[in-house]
Tab-separated table of C-alpha atoms and ligand atoms in Angstrom:
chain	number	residue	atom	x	y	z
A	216	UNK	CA	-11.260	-2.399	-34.418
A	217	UNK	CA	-13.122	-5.319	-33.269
A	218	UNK	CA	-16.694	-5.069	-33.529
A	219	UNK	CA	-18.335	-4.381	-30.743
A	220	UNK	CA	-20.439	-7.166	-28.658
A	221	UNK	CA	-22.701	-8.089	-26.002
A	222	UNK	CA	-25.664	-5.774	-26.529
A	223	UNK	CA	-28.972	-7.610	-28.166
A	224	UNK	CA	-27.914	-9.407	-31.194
A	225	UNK	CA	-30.027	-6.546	-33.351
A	226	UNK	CA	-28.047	-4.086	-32.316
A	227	UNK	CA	-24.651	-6.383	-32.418
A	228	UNK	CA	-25.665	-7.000	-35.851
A	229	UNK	CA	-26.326	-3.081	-36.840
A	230	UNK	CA	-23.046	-1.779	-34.743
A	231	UNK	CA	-20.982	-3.964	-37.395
A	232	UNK	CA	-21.407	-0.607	-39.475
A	233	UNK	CA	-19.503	1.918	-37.582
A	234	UNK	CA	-18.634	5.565	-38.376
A	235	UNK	CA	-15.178	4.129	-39.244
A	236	UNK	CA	-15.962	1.304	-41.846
A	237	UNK	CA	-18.026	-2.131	-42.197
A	238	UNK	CA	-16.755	-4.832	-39.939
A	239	UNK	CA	-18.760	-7.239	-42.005
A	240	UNK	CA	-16.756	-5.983	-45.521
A	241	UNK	CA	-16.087	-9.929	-46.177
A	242	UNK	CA	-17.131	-13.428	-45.427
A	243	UNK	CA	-13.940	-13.990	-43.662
A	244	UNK	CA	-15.111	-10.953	-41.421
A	245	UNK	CA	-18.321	-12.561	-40.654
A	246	UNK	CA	-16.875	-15.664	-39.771
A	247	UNK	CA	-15.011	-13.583	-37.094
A	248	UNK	CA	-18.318	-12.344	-35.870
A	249	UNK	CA	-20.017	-15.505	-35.911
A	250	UNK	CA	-17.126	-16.796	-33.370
A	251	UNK	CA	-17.593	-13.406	-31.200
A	252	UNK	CA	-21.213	-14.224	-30.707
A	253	UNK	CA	-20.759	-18.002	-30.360
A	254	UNK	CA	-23.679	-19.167	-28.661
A	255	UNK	CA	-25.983	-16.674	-29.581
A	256	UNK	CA	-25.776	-16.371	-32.753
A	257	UNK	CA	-25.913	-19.076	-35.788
A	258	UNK	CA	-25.550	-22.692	-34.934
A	259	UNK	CA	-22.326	-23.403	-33.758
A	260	UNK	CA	-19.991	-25.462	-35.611
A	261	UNK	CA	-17.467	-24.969	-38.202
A	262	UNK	CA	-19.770	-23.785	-41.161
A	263	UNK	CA	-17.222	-21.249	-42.729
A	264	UNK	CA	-19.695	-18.633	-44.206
A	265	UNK	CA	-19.541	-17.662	-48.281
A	266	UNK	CA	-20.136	-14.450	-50.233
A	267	UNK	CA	-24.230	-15.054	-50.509
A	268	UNK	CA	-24.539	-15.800	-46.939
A	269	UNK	CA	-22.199	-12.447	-46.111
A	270	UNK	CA	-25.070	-10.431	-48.713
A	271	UNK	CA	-28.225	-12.505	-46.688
A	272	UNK	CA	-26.454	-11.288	-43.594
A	273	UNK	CA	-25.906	-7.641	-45.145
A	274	UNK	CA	-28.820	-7.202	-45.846
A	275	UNK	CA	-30.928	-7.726	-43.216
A	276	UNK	CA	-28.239	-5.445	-40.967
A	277	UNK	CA	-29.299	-2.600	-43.447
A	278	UNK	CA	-32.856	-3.144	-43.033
A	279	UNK	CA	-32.925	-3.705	-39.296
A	280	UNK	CA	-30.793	-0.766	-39.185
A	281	UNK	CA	-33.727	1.233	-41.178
A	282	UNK	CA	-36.265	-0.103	-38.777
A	283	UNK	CA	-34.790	1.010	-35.716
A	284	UNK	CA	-33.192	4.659	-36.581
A	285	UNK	CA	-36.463	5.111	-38.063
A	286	UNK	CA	-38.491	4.099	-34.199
A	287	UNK	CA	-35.442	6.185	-33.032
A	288	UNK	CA	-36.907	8.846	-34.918
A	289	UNK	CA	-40.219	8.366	-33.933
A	290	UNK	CA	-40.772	7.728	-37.801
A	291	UNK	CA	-42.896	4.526	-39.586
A	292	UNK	CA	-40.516	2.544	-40.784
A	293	UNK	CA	-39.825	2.006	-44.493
A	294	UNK	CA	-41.561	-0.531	-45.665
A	295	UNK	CA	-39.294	-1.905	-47.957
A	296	UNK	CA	-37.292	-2.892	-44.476
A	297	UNK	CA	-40.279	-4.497	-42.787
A	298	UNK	CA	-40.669	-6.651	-45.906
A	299	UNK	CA	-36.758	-7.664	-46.128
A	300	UNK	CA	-36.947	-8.660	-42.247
A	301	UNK	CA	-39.952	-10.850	-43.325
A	302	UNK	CA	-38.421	-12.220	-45.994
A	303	UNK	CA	-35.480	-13.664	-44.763
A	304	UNK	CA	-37.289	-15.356	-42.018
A	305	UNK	CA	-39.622	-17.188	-44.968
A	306	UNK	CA	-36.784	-18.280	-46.780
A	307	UNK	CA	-35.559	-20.850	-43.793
A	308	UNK	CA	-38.958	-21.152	-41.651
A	309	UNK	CA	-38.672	-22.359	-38.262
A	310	UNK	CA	-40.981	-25.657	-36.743
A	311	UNK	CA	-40.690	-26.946	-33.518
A	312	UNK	CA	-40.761	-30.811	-33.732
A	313	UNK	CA	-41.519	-32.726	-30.728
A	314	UNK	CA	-38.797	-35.261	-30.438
A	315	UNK	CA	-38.606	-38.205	-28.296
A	316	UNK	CA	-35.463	-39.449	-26.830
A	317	UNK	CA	-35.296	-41.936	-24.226
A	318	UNK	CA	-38.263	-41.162	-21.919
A	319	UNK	CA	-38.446	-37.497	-22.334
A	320	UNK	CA	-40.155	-35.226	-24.814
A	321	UNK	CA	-38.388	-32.108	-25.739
A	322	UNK	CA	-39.664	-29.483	-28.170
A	323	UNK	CA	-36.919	-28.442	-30.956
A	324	UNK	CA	-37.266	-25.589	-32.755
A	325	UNK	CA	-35.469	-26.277	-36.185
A	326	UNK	CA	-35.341	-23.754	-38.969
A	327	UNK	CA	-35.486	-25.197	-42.828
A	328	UNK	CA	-32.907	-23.604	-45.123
A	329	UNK	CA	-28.905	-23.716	-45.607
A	330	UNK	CA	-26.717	-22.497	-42.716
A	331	UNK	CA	-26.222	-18.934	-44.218
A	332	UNK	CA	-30.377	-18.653	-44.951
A	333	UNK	CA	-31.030	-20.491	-41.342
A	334	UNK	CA	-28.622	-17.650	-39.635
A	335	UNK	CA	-30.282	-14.392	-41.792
A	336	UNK	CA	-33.549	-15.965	-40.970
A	337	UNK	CA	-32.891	-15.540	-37.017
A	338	UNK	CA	-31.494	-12.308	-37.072
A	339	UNK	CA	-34.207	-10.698	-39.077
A	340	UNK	CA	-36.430	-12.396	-36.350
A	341	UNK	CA	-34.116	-10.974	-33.500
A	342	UNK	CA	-34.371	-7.767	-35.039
A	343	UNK	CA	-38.399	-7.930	-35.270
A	344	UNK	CA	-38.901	-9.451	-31.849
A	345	UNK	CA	-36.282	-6.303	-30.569
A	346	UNK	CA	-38.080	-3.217	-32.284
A	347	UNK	CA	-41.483	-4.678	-30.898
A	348	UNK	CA	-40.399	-4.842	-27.246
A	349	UNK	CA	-40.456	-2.751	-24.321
A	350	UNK	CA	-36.504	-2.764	-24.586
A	351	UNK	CA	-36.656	0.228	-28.051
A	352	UNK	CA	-37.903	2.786	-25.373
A	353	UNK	CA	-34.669	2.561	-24.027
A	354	UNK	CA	-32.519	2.195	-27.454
A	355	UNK	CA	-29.898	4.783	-27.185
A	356	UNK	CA	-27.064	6.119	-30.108
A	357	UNK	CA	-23.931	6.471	-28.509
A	358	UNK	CA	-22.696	10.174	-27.570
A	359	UNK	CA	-19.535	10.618	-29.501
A	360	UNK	CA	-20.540	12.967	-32.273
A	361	UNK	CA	-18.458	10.631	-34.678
A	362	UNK	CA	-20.249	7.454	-33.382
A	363	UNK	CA	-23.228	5.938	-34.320
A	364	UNK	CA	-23.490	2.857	-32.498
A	365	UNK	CA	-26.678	1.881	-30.787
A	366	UNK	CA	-27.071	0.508	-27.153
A	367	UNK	CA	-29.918	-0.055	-24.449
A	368	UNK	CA	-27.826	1.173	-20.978
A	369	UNK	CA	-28.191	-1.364	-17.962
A	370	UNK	CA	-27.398	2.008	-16.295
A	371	UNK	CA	-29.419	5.026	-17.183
A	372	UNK	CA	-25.963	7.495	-17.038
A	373	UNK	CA	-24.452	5.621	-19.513
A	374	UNK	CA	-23.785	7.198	-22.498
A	375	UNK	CA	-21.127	6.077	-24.260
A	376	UNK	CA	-21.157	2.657	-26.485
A	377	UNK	CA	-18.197	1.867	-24.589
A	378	UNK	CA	-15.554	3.414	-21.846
A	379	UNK	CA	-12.902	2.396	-24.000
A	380	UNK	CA	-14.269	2.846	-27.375
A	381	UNK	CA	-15.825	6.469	-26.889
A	382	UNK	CA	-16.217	7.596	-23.085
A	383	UNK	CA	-12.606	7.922	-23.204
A	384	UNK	CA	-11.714	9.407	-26.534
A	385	UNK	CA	-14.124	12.336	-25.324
A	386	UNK	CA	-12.846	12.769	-22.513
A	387	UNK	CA	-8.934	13.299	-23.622
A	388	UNK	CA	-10.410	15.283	-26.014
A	389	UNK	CA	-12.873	17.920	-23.595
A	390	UNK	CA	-9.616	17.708	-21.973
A	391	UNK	CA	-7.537	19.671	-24.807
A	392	UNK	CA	-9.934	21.476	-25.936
A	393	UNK	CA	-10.144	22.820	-22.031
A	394	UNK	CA	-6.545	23.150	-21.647
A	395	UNK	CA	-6.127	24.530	-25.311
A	396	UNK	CA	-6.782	28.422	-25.009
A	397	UNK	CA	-5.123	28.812	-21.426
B	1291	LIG	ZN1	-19.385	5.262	-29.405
């Protein structure tokens, strides 16, 4: 099953884990990730990720994914999660450098560290910046009872991580279970 995409990148990055398996099991998988969140995630280009940069990435999904079913909760998060997520931003700080080109100045913000360090670096930040906005009041686990993927609703009905994934699947199966006994 293809990972599913399109919410905030936190919760892109903690839905890799479904009920079903890890969608991030290999490098090779998170180069397939990488190219599902082209343009929001990573830098672009043809960096073909390794086995360290698949463990960076692993591990800040597993601590994110403390921080926020513990807020879920209403819980303090652990703390050995709030110190991975700061962590792996240290390890490839960002600085934005005012560069001149031609007559303009733009501001660059450019992290230090490899690709894989640059790319765990700005999801642990996306994953900070997320559980300390106004968007975790509405953080939502999807309704399936064998689902566990997390979701803020444009729509405040919605309760499914997806029609197709879940909302469907329920139904058929309400469906049986209605027709079942008759
Ligand atoms: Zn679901």
């Amino acid at each position: 099953m293809d990972p599913l995409t399109g919410e905030h990148v936190a919760l892109d990055l903690v839905n890799t884990r479904t009920a079903d398996g890890d969608l991030l099991a290999t490098a090779d998988d998170l180069r397939v990730w990488l190219e599902l969140e082209a343009g929001r995630v990573g830098d672009g280009g043809d960096w073909i990720p390794g086995d360290g940069d698949l463990a960076a990435v692993r591990s800040v999904r597993e601590d994110t994914s403390a921080l926020l079913r513990a807020l879920r909760a209403g819980k303090r998060p652990p703390v050995a999660a709030l110190d991975g997520l700061v962590e792996a931003q240290r390890r490839a700080p960002a600085t934005t450098v005012p560069v001149w080109e031609g007559d303009v100045l733009s501001a660059v913000r450019v992290r230090a560290g490899g690709p894989g360090e640059r790319l765990a670096a700005a999801l642990a930040e996306a994953a900070v910046e997320f559980a300390g906005s106004a968007e975790l009041a509405r953080l939502r686990e999807c309704e399936a009872g064998d689902c566990v993927l997390l979701f803020v609703p444009a729509h405040p009905r919605r309760r499914w991580c997806s029609p197709a994934r879940c909302g469907n699947r329920v139904r058929v199966a309400r469906h049986y279970h209605r027709h079942k006994d008759v």
